[in-house]
Amino acid sequence: MEDRKLSKFLSLVLRHAPERFGLKLDPFGWAAIDDVLRAKPSVTRESLLRVVADNDKQRFAISEDGKRIRANQGHSVKVALDLESEEPPAKLFHGTVERFLPAIREKGLKSMKRHHVHLSHDVETATKVARRRGEPVILTVDAATMHANGLTFFRSKNGVWLTDKVASKYIIFPGK
Ligand code: HQG
């Protein structure tokens, strides 16, 4: 299987639908590599390890004993990622598209199907995230004030900033 397709497959199995492949993730999101390989015979151990190592966003991690794999973030299934809370940079960014703005103005940023709202440390990354959906609209999040008000931020192993939700009052909309 081609690497990009394999990365998509791993995202599907490890974040969204393990049961579709007869797999069960442990409470921390780990699956045995042997089980993943058994679920998809066209994938070799070598290609799996290469995709984990080379992945552009470091989406996956291998356990210390080398036997298990998990996604670093982005789950829709319930897992505990044992993330430590961290002080965020003063400003964080969220890339979205015009059509979501009315709802975001009203309700703030919500985690939707994922566990958290995903925020980027720079505009460039947020722009890439937004481009998946259309013409990018970049929202600036006043993370410093949120943090000062006691709201919690986590940083995933691959550098994505995560928080439960972002109320509208902490969002700076373009042109506002
Ligand atoms: C929008 C990819 C209506 C939000 C990316 C987004 C990222 C609302 C969409 C990671 C809303 C959710 C996450 C509200 C938020 N009303 N729409 N109240 N609040 N939205 O995919 O941030 O390739 O769950 O703006 O690169 O786009 O998977 O989140 O457009 O890092 O590793 O609802 O996913 O990484 O979409 O992307 P998503 P996201 P991976």
Short mmCIF file of N, CA and C and ligand atoms in Angstrom, two decimals:
data_model
loop_
_atom_site.label_atom_id
_atom_site.label_comp_id
_atom_site.label_asym_id
_atom_site.label_seq_id
_atom_site.Cartn_x
_atom_site.Cartn_y
_atom_site.Cartn_z
N MET A 1 0.85 -1.20 0.00
CA MET A 1 0.00 0.00 0.00
C MET A 1 0.89 1.26 0.00
N GLU A 2 0.49 2.21 -0.77
CA GLU A 2 1.23 3.48 -0.86
C GLU A 2 1.21 4.20 0.51
N ASP A 3 2.30 4.93 0.83
CA ASP A 3 2.44 5.50 2.17
C ASP A 3 1.30 6.44 2.58
N ARG A 4 0.86 7.27 1.63
CA ARG A 4 -0.21 8.22 1.97
C ARG A 4 -1.51 7.48 2.29
N LYS A 5 -1.75 6.43 1.54
CA LYS A 5 -2.96 5.63 1.79
C LYS A 5 -2.84 4.90 3.12
N LEU A 6 -1.64 4.43 3.40
CA LEU A 6 -1.41 3.73 4.66
C LEU A 6 -1.61 4.68 5.85
N SER A 7 -1.15 5.92 5.71
CA SER A 7 -1.35 6.91 6.77
C SER A 7 -2.85 7.16 6.99
N LYS A 8 -3.60 7.24 5.92
CA LYS A 8 -5.06 7.43 6.03
C LYS A 8 -5.71 6.22 6.70
N PHE A 9 -5.24 5.04 6.30
CA PHE A 9 -5.77 3.82 6.91
C PHE A 9 -5.49 3.82 8.42
N LEU A 10 -4.25 4.18 8.81
CA LEU A 10 -3.91 4.18 10.23
C LEU A 10 -4.76 5.20 11.00
N SER A 11 -5.01 6.36 10.37
CA SER A 11 -5.89 7.36 11.03
C SER A 11 -7.28 6.78 11.25
N LEU A 12 -7.78 6.11 10.24
CA LEU A 12 -9.12 5.53 10.36
C LEU A 12 -9.17 4.48 11.49
N VAL A 13 -8.21 3.56 11.49
CA VAL A 13 -8.21 2.49 12.49
C VAL A 13 -7.95 3.02 13.89
N LEU A 14 -6.97 3.93 14.01
CA LEU A 14 -6.49 4.29 15.34
C LEU A 14 -7.23 5.49 15.94
N ARG A 15 -8.00 6.22 15.10
CA ARG A 15 -8.71 7.37 15.64
C ARG A 15 -10.22 7.19 15.62
N HIS A 16 -10.71 6.50 14.60
CA HIS A 16 -12.16 6.59 14.36
C HIS A 16 -12.92 5.27 14.38
N ALA A 17 -12.35 4.21 13.80
CA ALA A 17 -13.18 3.02 13.61
C ALA A 17 -12.39 1.71 13.80
N PRO A 18 -11.74 1.52 14.96
CA PRO A 18 -10.98 0.28 15.17
C PRO A 18 -11.86 -0.96 15.00
N GLU A 19 -13.12 -0.87 15.44
CA GLU A 19 -14.01 -2.04 15.42
C GLU A 19 -14.30 -2.50 14.00
N ARG A 20 -14.20 -1.57 13.04
CA ARG A 20 -14.45 -1.94 11.65
C ARG A 20 -13.38 -2.94 11.16
N PHE A 21 -12.24 -2.96 11.84
CA PHE A 21 -11.15 -3.86 11.45
C PHE A 21 -10.92 -4.94 12.52
N GLY A 22 -11.92 -5.11 13.38
CA GLY A 22 -11.84 -6.13 14.42
C GLY A 22 -10.83 -5.81 15.50
N LEU A 23 -10.51 -4.52 15.65
CA LEU A 23 -9.52 -4.13 16.66
C LEU A 23 -10.18 -3.42 17.82
N LYS A 24 -9.51 -3.51 18.98
CA LYS A 24 -9.98 -2.77 20.12
C LYS A 24 -8.78 -1.98 20.65
N LEU A 25 -8.95 -0.69 20.83
CA LEU A 25 -7.85 0.10 21.39
C LEU A 25 -7.88 -0.03 22.90
N ASP A 26 -6.71 0.03 23.54
CA ASP A 26 -6.72 0.03 25.01
C ASP A 26 -7.16 1.43 25.46
N PRO A 27 -7.35 1.65 26.77
CA PRO A 27 -7.91 2.94 27.20
C PRO A 27 -7.06 4.14 26.78
N PHE A 28 -5.78 3.91 26.51
CA PHE A 28 -4.91 5.01 26.11
C PHE A 28 -4.72 5.10 24.60
N GLY A 29 -5.51 4.31 23.87
CA GLY A 29 -5.51 4.44 22.42
C GLY A 29 -4.52 3.53 21.70
N TRP A 30 -3.86 2.63 22.44
CA TRP A 30 -2.86 1.77 21.80
C TRP A 30 -3.50 0.53 21.18
N ALA A 31 -2.96 0.11 20.05
CA ALA A 31 -3.32 -1.17 19.43
C ALA A 31 -2.02 -1.95 19.22
N ALA A 32 -2.10 -3.27 19.31
CA ALA A 32 -0.92 -4.10 19.04
C ALA A 32 -0.60 -4.02 17.55
N ILE A 33 0.66 -3.78 17.23
CA ILE A 33 1.05 -3.68 15.82
C ILE A 33 0.72 -4.98 15.09
N ASP A 34 0.94 -6.11 15.76
CA ASP A 34 0.61 -7.40 15.14
C ASP A 34 -0.86 -7.46 14.73
N ASP A 35 -1.73 -6.94 15.58
CA ASP A 35 -3.17 -6.97 15.26
C ASP A 35 -3.49 -6.07 14.07
N VAL A 36 -2.84 -4.91 14.01
CA VAL A 36 -3.07 -4.00 12.88
C VAL A 36 -2.63 -4.68 11.58
N LEU A 37 -1.48 -5.35 11.63
CA LEU A 37 -0.96 -6.02 10.43
C LEU A 37 -1.88 -7.17 10.01
N ARG A 38 -2.43 -7.84 11.02
CA ARG A 38 -3.34 -8.95 10.73
C ARG A 38 -4.63 -8.42 10.08
N ALA A 39 -5.06 -7.22 10.52
CA ALA A 39 -6.30 -6.64 10.00
C ALA A 39 -6.15 -6.22 8.53
N LYS A 40 -4.93 -5.97 8.11
CA LYS A 40 -4.70 -5.45 6.76
C LYS A 40 -3.47 -6.15 6.17
N PRO A 41 -3.65 -7.32 5.62
CA PRO A 41 -2.51 -8.11 5.17
C PRO A 41 -1.63 -7.43 4.12
N SER A 42 -2.17 -6.42 3.41
CA SER A 42 -1.35 -5.75 2.39
C SER A 42 -0.33 -4.79 3.01
N VAL A 43 -0.38 -4.60 4.34
CA VAL A 43 0.56 -3.69 5.00
C VAL A 43 1.70 -4.49 5.63
N THR A 44 2.92 -4.09 5.36
CA THR A 44 4.06 -4.77 5.98
C THR A 44 4.50 -3.99 7.21
N ARG A 45 5.17 -4.69 8.11
CA ARG A 45 5.68 -4.04 9.33
C ARG A 45 6.64 -2.89 8.94
N GLU A 46 7.44 -3.17 7.96
CA GLU A 46 8.42 -2.18 7.51
C GLU A 46 7.73 -0.89 7.03
N SER A 47 6.67 -1.05 6.21
CA SER A 47 6.02 0.16 5.70
C SER A 47 5.28 0.89 6.81
N LEU A 48 4.72 0.14 7.75
CA LEU A 48 4.02 0.77 8.88
C LEU A 48 5.01 1.62 9.69
N LEU A 49 6.16 1.04 10.00
CA LEU A 49 7.16 1.78 10.80
C LEU A 49 7.69 2.99 10.02
N ARG A 50 7.81 2.84 8.71
CA ARG A 50 8.30 3.96 7.89
C ARG A 50 7.27 5.10 7.89
N VAL A 51 6.00 4.76 7.77
CA VAL A 51 4.96 5.79 7.75
C VAL A 51 4.91 6.53 9.09
N VAL A 52 5.08 5.80 10.19
CA VAL A 52 5.10 6.45 11.50
C VAL A 52 6.28 7.41 11.58
N ALA A 53 7.45 6.96 11.14
CA ALA A 53 8.66 7.78 11.26
C ALA A 53 8.63 8.99 10.33
N ASP A 54 8.10 8.79 9.11
CA ASP A 54 8.18 9.86 8.10
C ASP A 54 6.96 10.75 8.07
N ASN A 55 5.94 10.42 8.82
CA ASN A 55 4.67 11.15 8.69
C ASN A 55 4.85 12.66 8.84
N ASP A 56 4.29 13.42 7.90
CA ASP A 56 4.53 14.87 7.88
C ASP A 56 4.09 15.54 9.17
N LYS A 57 3.06 15.03 9.80
CA LYS A 57 2.60 15.67 11.04
C LYS A 57 2.85 14.81 12.27
N GLN A 58 3.67 13.80 12.13
CA GLN A 58 3.95 12.89 13.26
C GLN A 58 2.64 12.49 13.94
N ARG A 59 1.74 11.95 13.12
CA ARG A 59 0.41 11.61 13.62
C ARG A 59 0.39 10.40 14.55
N PHE A 60 1.42 9.55 14.46
CA PHE A 60 1.38 8.26 15.18
C PHE A 60 2.62 8.09 16.06
N ALA A 61 2.47 7.24 17.07
CA ALA A 61 3.62 6.93 17.94
C ALA A 61 3.69 5.42 18.15
N ILE A 62 4.91 4.94 18.34
CA ILE A 62 5.15 3.52 18.66
C ILE A 62 5.50 3.46 20.15
N SER A 63 5.00 2.46 20.85
CA SER A 63 5.27 2.34 22.28
C SER A 63 6.75 2.03 22.52
N GLU A 64 7.19 2.25 23.76
CA GLU A 64 8.61 2.06 24.06
C GLU A 64 9.09 0.64 23.79
N ASP A 65 8.21 -0.32 24.01
CA ASP A 65 8.62 -1.72 23.76
C ASP A 65 8.51 -2.10 22.28
N GLY A 66 8.06 -1.16 21.45
CA GLY A 66 8.01 -1.41 20.01
C GLY A 66 6.86 -2.29 19.56
N LYS A 67 5.95 -2.62 20.49
CA LYS A 67 4.90 -3.58 20.13
C LYS A 67 3.57 -2.94 19.78
N ARG A 68 3.39 -1.67 20.17
CA ARG A 68 2.08 -1.06 19.99
C ARG A 68 2.19 0.26 19.25
N ILE A 69 1.05 0.66 18.69
CA ILE A 69 0.98 1.92 17.93
C ILE A 69 -0.26 2.68 18.37
N ARG A 70 -0.19 4.02 18.35
CA ARG A 70 -1.40 4.81 18.57
C ARG A 70 -1.31 6.12 17.80
N ALA A 71 -2.46 6.77 17.65
CA ALA A 71 -2.49 8.10 17.05
C ALA A 71 -2.18 9.12 18.14
N ASN A 72 -1.43 10.15 17.81
CA ASN A 72 -1.06 11.17 18.80
C ASN A 72 -2.20 12.12 19.14
N GLN A 73 -3.15 12.27 18.24
CA GLN A 73 -4.30 13.14 18.49
C GLN A 73 -5.33 12.90 17.40
N GLY A 74 -6.45 13.61 17.49
CA GLY A 74 -7.43 13.60 16.41
C GLY A 74 -8.51 12.54 16.54
N HIS A 75 -8.59 11.87 17.70
CA HIS A 75 -9.55 10.77 17.84
C HIS A 75 -11.00 11.23 17.86
N SER A 76 -11.87 10.38 17.33
CA SER A 76 -13.29 10.53 17.63
C SER A 76 -13.73 9.45 18.61
N VAL A 77 -13.03 8.31 18.64
CA VAL A 77 -13.34 7.31 19.68
C VAL A 77 -12.74 7.79 21.00
N LYS A 78 -13.30 7.28 22.09
CA LYS A 78 -12.88 7.77 23.40
C LYS A 78 -11.56 7.13 23.82
N VAL A 79 -10.54 7.93 24.01
CA VAL A 79 -9.27 7.42 24.54
C VAL A 79 -8.70 8.47 25.49
N ALA A 80 -7.86 8.02 26.42
CA ALA A 80 -7.18 8.93 27.33
C ALA A 80 -5.74 9.07 26.84
N LEU A 81 -5.38 10.26 26.41
CA LEU A 81 -4.04 10.42 25.83
C LEU A 81 -3.00 10.82 26.87
N ASP A 82 -3.37 10.79 28.14
CA ASP A 82 -2.47 11.20 29.24
C ASP A 82 -1.61 12.41 28.88
N LEU A 83 -2.28 13.44 28.43
CA LEU A 83 -1.56 14.67 28.08
C LEU A 83 -1.39 15.53 29.33
N GLU A 84 -0.28 16.22 29.42
CA GLU A 84 -0.04 17.16 30.51
C GLU A 84 -0.55 18.52 30.07
N SER A 85 -1.20 19.24 30.98
CA SER A 85 -1.62 20.57 30.57
C SER A 85 -0.39 21.49 30.53
N GLU A 86 -0.45 22.46 29.66
CA GLU A 86 0.71 23.34 29.45
C GLU A 86 0.23 24.77 29.29
N GLU A 87 1.10 25.71 29.62
CA GLU A 87 0.77 27.11 29.36
C GLU A 87 0.90 27.39 27.86
N PRO A 88 -0.15 27.91 27.25
CA PRO A 88 -0.09 28.13 25.80
C PRO A 88 0.64 29.43 25.46
N PRO A 89 1.05 29.58 24.20
CA PRO A 89 1.51 30.90 23.75
C PRO A 89 0.36 31.89 23.85
N ALA A 90 0.67 33.18 23.87
CA ALA A 90 -0.37 34.20 24.07
C ALA A 90 -1.47 34.11 23.01
N LYS A 91 -1.06 33.83 21.79
CA LYS A 91 -2.05 33.73 20.72
C LYS A 91 -1.93 32.38 20.03
N LEU A 92 -3.07 31.80 19.70
CA LEU A 92 -3.10 30.58 18.91
C LEU A 92 -4.05 30.83 17.74
N PHE A 93 -4.02 29.96 16.76
CA PHE A 93 -4.78 30.20 15.52
C PHE A 93 -5.64 28.99 15.17
N HIS A 94 -6.77 29.28 14.56
CA HIS A 94 -7.66 28.22 14.10
C HIS A 94 -8.08 28.54 12.67
N GLY A 95 -7.82 27.60 11.79
CA GLY A 95 -8.19 27.80 10.39
C GLY A 95 -9.54 27.16 10.11
N THR A 96 -10.45 27.96 9.58
CA THR A 96 -11.77 27.44 9.26
C THR A 96 -12.23 28.06 7.93
N VAL A 97 -13.50 27.94 7.64
CA VAL A 97 -14.02 28.50 6.39
C VAL A 97 -15.27 29.34 6.68
N GLU A 98 -15.53 30.26 5.77
CA GLU A 98 -16.61 31.24 5.89
C GLU A 98 -17.94 30.63 6.38
N ARG A 99 -18.28 29.47 5.80
CA ARG A 99 -19.63 28.95 6.07
C ARG A 99 -19.84 28.57 7.54
N PHE A 100 -18.76 28.35 8.30
CA PHE A 100 -18.92 28.01 9.71
C PHE A 100 -18.96 29.24 10.63
N LEU A 101 -18.66 30.42 10.05
CA LEU A 101 -18.49 31.59 10.92
C LEU A 101 -19.75 31.98 11.71
N PRO A 102 -20.94 31.96 11.10
CA PRO A 102 -22.11 32.35 11.90
C PRO A 102 -22.25 31.49 13.16
N ALA A 103 -22.06 30.17 13.00
CA ALA A 103 -22.19 29.28 14.17
C ALA A 103 -21.06 29.51 15.17
N ILE A 104 -19.85 29.77 14.64
CA ILE A 104 -18.72 29.99 15.55
C ILE A 104 -18.89 31.31 16.31
N ARG A 105 -19.41 32.34 15.63
CA ARG A 105 -19.66 33.62 16.32
C ARG A 105 -20.66 33.42 17.46
N GLU A 106 -21.63 32.59 17.19
CA GLU A 106 -22.70 32.40 18.18
C GLU A 106 -22.27 31.49 19.32
N LYS A 107 -21.64 30.34 18.96
CA LYS A 107 -21.38 29.31 19.98
C LYS A 107 -19.92 29.14 20.33
N GLY A 108 -19.04 29.86 19.63
CA GLY A 108 -17.62 29.66 19.85
C GLY A 108 -17.13 28.44 19.09
N LEU A 109 -15.84 28.13 19.27
CA LEU A 109 -15.28 26.94 18.63
C LEU A 109 -15.60 25.73 19.48
N LYS A 110 -16.16 24.72 18.84
CA LYS A 110 -16.51 23.49 19.56
C LYS A 110 -15.68 22.33 19.01
N SER A 111 -15.57 21.28 19.80
CA SER A 111 -14.69 20.17 19.39
C SER A 111 -15.33 19.31 18.29
N MET A 112 -16.62 19.53 18.03
CA MET A 112 -17.34 18.77 17.00
C MET A 112 -17.15 17.27 17.26
N LYS A 113 -16.65 16.51 16.26
CA LYS A 113 -16.57 15.06 16.48
C LYS A 113 -15.32 14.64 17.23
N ARG A 114 -14.37 15.55 17.40
CA ARG A 114 -13.12 15.17 18.06
C ARG A 114 -13.22 15.41 19.56
N HIS A 115 -12.14 15.11 20.28
CA HIS A 115 -12.14 15.31 21.73
C HIS A 115 -11.95 16.76 22.12
N HIS A 116 -11.22 17.49 21.27
CA HIS A 116 -10.85 18.85 21.62
C HIS A 116 -10.98 19.75 20.39
N VAL A 117 -10.97 21.05 20.64
CA VAL A 117 -10.75 22.01 19.57
C VAL A 117 -9.26 21.99 19.26
N HIS A 118 -8.92 21.93 17.98
CA HIS A 118 -7.51 21.90 17.58
C HIS A 118 -7.06 23.30 17.19
N LEU A 119 -5.95 23.74 17.79
CA LEU A 119 -5.43 25.07 17.50
C LEU A 119 -3.98 24.96 17.05
N SER A 120 -3.57 25.90 16.21
CA SER A 120 -2.21 25.87 15.65
C SER A 120 -1.37 26.99 16.26
N HIS A 121 -0.07 26.76 16.32
CA HIS A 121 0.81 27.78 16.89
C HIS A 121 1.15 28.88 15.89
N ASP A 122 0.90 28.62 14.60
CA ASP A 122 1.17 29.68 13.63
C ASP A 122 0.10 29.73 12.54
N VAL A 123 0.07 30.86 11.85
CA VAL A 123 -0.95 31.11 10.83
C VAL A 123 -0.78 30.13 9.66
N GLU A 124 0.46 29.82 9.37
CA GLU A 124 0.73 28.94 8.22
C GLU A 124 0.08 27.56 8.42
N THR A 125 0.26 27.01 9.60
CA THR A 125 -0.33 25.69 9.89
C THR A 125 -1.85 25.79 9.87
N ALA A 126 -2.39 26.84 10.49
CA ALA A 126 -3.85 27.01 10.52
C ALA A 126 -4.40 27.14 9.10
N THR A 127 -3.64 27.77 8.23
CA THR A 127 -4.08 27.95 6.85
C THR A 127 -4.17 26.60 6.14
N LYS A 128 -3.19 25.74 6.42
CA LYS A 128 -3.22 24.39 5.82
C LYS A 128 -4.42 23.59 6.31
N VAL A 129 -4.70 23.70 7.60
CA VAL A 129 -5.84 22.99 8.18
C VAL A 129 -7.13 23.44 7.49
N ALA A 130 -7.25 24.77 7.32
CA ALA A 130 -8.47 25.33 6.74
C ALA A 130 -8.63 24.94 5.27
N ARG A 131 -7.50 24.86 4.57
CA ARG A 131 -7.55 24.61 3.13
C ARG A 131 -8.19 23.26 2.80
N ARG A 132 -8.22 22.33 3.77
CA ARG A 132 -8.92 21.06 3.56
C ARG A 132 -10.38 21.29 3.22
N ARG A 133 -10.92 22.43 3.65
CA ARG A 133 -12.36 22.66 3.51
C ARG A 133 -12.72 23.75 2.52
N GLY A 134 -11.76 24.58 2.14
CA GLY A 134 -12.07 25.66 1.21
C GLY A 134 -11.14 26.84 1.42
N GLU A 135 -11.63 28.02 1.07
CA GLU A 135 -10.84 29.25 1.20
C GLU A 135 -10.61 29.53 2.70
N PRO A 136 -9.34 29.58 3.14
CA PRO A 136 -9.08 29.71 4.58
C PRO A 136 -9.55 31.02 5.21
N VAL A 137 -10.13 30.91 6.38
CA VAL A 137 -10.41 32.06 7.25
C VAL A 137 -9.68 31.77 8.55
N ILE A 138 -8.80 32.68 8.96
CA ILE A 138 -7.98 32.40 10.14
C ILE A 138 -8.51 33.16 11.35
N LEU A 139 -8.85 32.43 12.39
CA LEU A 139 -9.31 33.03 13.63
C LEU A 139 -8.13 33.08 14.60
N THR A 140 -8.03 34.17 15.33
CA THR A 140 -6.98 34.29 16.35
C THR A 140 -7.62 34.07 17.71
N VAL A 141 -6.99 33.20 18.50
CA VAL A 141 -7.54 32.87 19.82
C VAL A 141 -6.68 33.51 20.89
N ASP A 142 -7.34 34.24 21.78
CA ASP A 142 -6.63 34.91 22.88
C ASP A 142 -6.38 33.88 23.99
N ALA A 143 -5.36 33.05 23.72
CA ALA A 143 -5.06 31.95 24.64
C ALA A 143 -4.55 32.46 25.99
N ALA A 144 -3.87 33.62 25.98
CA ALA A 144 -3.34 34.17 27.23
C ALA A 144 -4.48 34.47 28.20
N THR A 145 -5.55 35.09 27.69
CA THR A 145 -6.68 35.43 28.57
C THR A 145 -7.42 34.17 29.00
N MET A 146 -7.58 33.23 28.08
CA MET A 146 -8.23 31.97 28.44
C MET A 146 -7.46 31.30 29.57
N HIS A 147 -6.14 31.23 29.41
CA HIS A 147 -5.29 30.58 30.41
C HIS A 147 -5.38 31.32 31.74
N ALA A 148 -5.35 32.67 31.67
CA ALA A 148 -5.46 33.48 32.89
C ALA A 148 -6.80 33.24 33.58
N ASN A 149 -7.82 32.90 32.80
CA ASN A 149 -9.15 32.63 33.36
C ASN A 149 -9.32 31.17 33.79
N GLY A 150 -8.23 30.43 33.78
CA GLY A 150 -8.27 29.07 34.32
C GLY A 150 -8.64 27.98 33.33
N LEU A 151 -8.70 28.31 32.06
CA LEU A 151 -9.02 27.28 31.07
C LEU A 151 -7.75 26.51 30.71
N THR A 152 -7.91 25.24 30.42
CA THR A 152 -6.76 24.35 30.28
C THR A 152 -6.41 24.09 28.82
N PHE A 153 -5.12 24.06 28.56
CA PHE A 153 -4.60 23.74 27.23
C PHE A 153 -3.67 22.53 27.34
N PHE A 154 -3.70 21.72 26.31
CA PHE A 154 -2.78 20.59 26.21
C PHE A 154 -2.04 20.72 24.89
N ARG A 155 -0.85 20.11 24.84
CA ARG A 155 -0.16 20.06 23.56
C ARG A 155 0.06 18.59 23.23
N SER A 156 -0.40 18.18 22.07
CA SER A 156 -0.23 16.77 21.69
C SER A 156 1.24 16.53 21.35
N LYS A 157 1.60 15.26 21.30
CA LYS A 157 3.00 14.91 21.03
C LYS A 157 3.49 15.51 19.70
N ASN A 158 2.55 15.74 18.78
CA ASN A 158 2.97 16.31 17.50
C ASN A 158 2.71 17.81 17.40
N GLY A 159 2.58 18.47 18.57
CA GLY A 159 2.61 19.93 18.57
C GLY A 159 1.30 20.65 18.29
N VAL A 160 0.18 19.90 18.28
CA VAL A 160 -1.12 20.56 18.09
C VAL A 160 -1.61 21.01 19.47
N TRP A 161 -2.09 22.25 19.55
CA TRP A 161 -2.65 22.73 20.82
C TRP A 161 -4.12 22.34 20.91
N LEU A 162 -4.51 21.86 22.08
CA LEU A 162 -5.86 21.33 22.26
C LEU A 162 -6.52 22.00 23.47
N THR A 163 -7.80 22.28 23.32
CA THR A 163 -8.56 22.78 24.47
C THR A 163 -10.01 22.35 24.29
N ASP A 164 -10.79 22.39 25.36
CA ASP A 164 -12.16 21.85 25.28
C ASP A 164 -13.05 22.63 24.34
N LYS A 165 -13.04 23.94 24.52
CA LYS A 165 -13.83 24.81 23.64
C LYS A 165 -13.29 26.22 23.76
N VAL A 166 -13.64 27.05 22.80
CA VAL A 166 -13.19 28.44 22.83
C VAL A 166 -14.42 29.32 22.70
N ALA A 167 -14.79 29.99 23.77
CA ALA A 167 -15.95 30.87 23.72
C ALA A 167 -15.67 32.02 22.75
N SER A 168 -16.73 32.50 22.16
CA SER A 168 -16.64 33.54 21.15
C SER A 168 -15.87 34.78 21.63
N LYS A 169 -16.00 35.09 22.91
CA LYS A 169 -15.35 36.32 23.42
C LYS A 169 -13.83 36.22 23.36
N TYR A 170 -13.28 35.02 23.23
CA TYR A 170 -11.82 34.88 23.13
C TYR A 170 -11.34 34.82 21.69
N ILE A 171 -12.27 34.94 20.74
CA ILE A 171 -11.89 34.80 19.33
C ILE A 171 -11.84 36.16 18.66
N ILE A 172 -10.74 36.41 17.96
CA ILE A 172 -10.65 37.62 17.14
C ILE A 172 -10.92 37.20 15.69
N PHE A 173 -12.02 37.69 15.17
CA PHE A 173 -12.42 37.33 13.80
C PHE A 173 -11.73 38.29 12.82
N PRO A 174 -11.41 37.83 11.62
CA PRO A 174 -10.74 38.73 10.68
C PRO A 174 -11.65 39.91 10.36
N GLY A 175 -11.04 41.07 10.26
CA GLY A 175 -11.80 42.26 9.91
C GLY A 175 -12.60 42.85 11.07
N LYS A 176 -12.46 42.23 12.24
CA LYS A 176 -13.21 42.77 13.38
C LYS A 176 -12.37 43.78 14.16
C1 HQG B 1 -15.54 23.85 12.64
C2 HQG B 1 -6.35 17.62 10.79
C3 HQG B 1 -19.68 25.08 13.28
C4 HQG B 1 -14.05 24.00 12.67
C5 HQG B 1 -5.98 19.08 10.73
C6 HQG B 1 -13.63 22.92 11.68
C7 HQG B 1 -6.03 19.52 12.18
C8 HQG B 1 -17.51 24.70 13.87
C9 HQG B 1 -14.71 21.85 11.82
C10 HQG B 1 -7.02 18.56 12.80
C11 HQG B 1 -17.77 25.14 15.19
C12 HQG B 1 -14.25 20.66 12.63
C13 HQG B 1 -8.28 19.26 13.24
C14 HQG B 1 -19.07 25.57 15.50
C15 HQG B 1 -15.71 24.57 15.06
N1 HQG B 1 -20.00 25.51 14.52
N2 HQG B 1 -18.46 24.66 12.92
N3 HQG B 1 -19.42 26.00 16.71
N4 HQG B 1 -16.64 25.04 15.90
N5 HQG B 1 -16.23 24.36 13.84
O1 HQG B 1 -11.56 18.32 11.33
O2 HQG B 1 -9.61 21.97 13.37
O3 HQG B 1 -4.80 15.45 9.23
O4 HQG B 1 -12.72 18.26 13.61
O5 HQG B 1 -13.63 25.28 12.29
O6 HQG B 1 -4.75 19.29 10.13
O7 HQG B 1 -10.45 21.43 11.02
O8 HQG B 1 -6.46 14.71 10.94
O9 HQG B 1 -11.17 20.11 13.08
O10 HQG B 1 -13.62 23.41 10.36
O11 HQG B 1 -4.82 19.46 12.86
O12 HQG B 1 -4.03 14.88 11.52
O13 HQG B 1 -15.78 22.47 12.52
O14 HQG B 1 -7.31 17.60 11.80
O15 HQG B 1 -5.26 16.85 11.18
O16 HQG B 1 -13.33 19.94 11.85
O17 HQG B 1 -8.87 19.94 12.14
P1 HQG B 1 -12.21 19.05 12.46
P2 HQG B 1 -10.04 20.98 12.37
P3 HQG B 1 -5.12 15.38 10.70
#
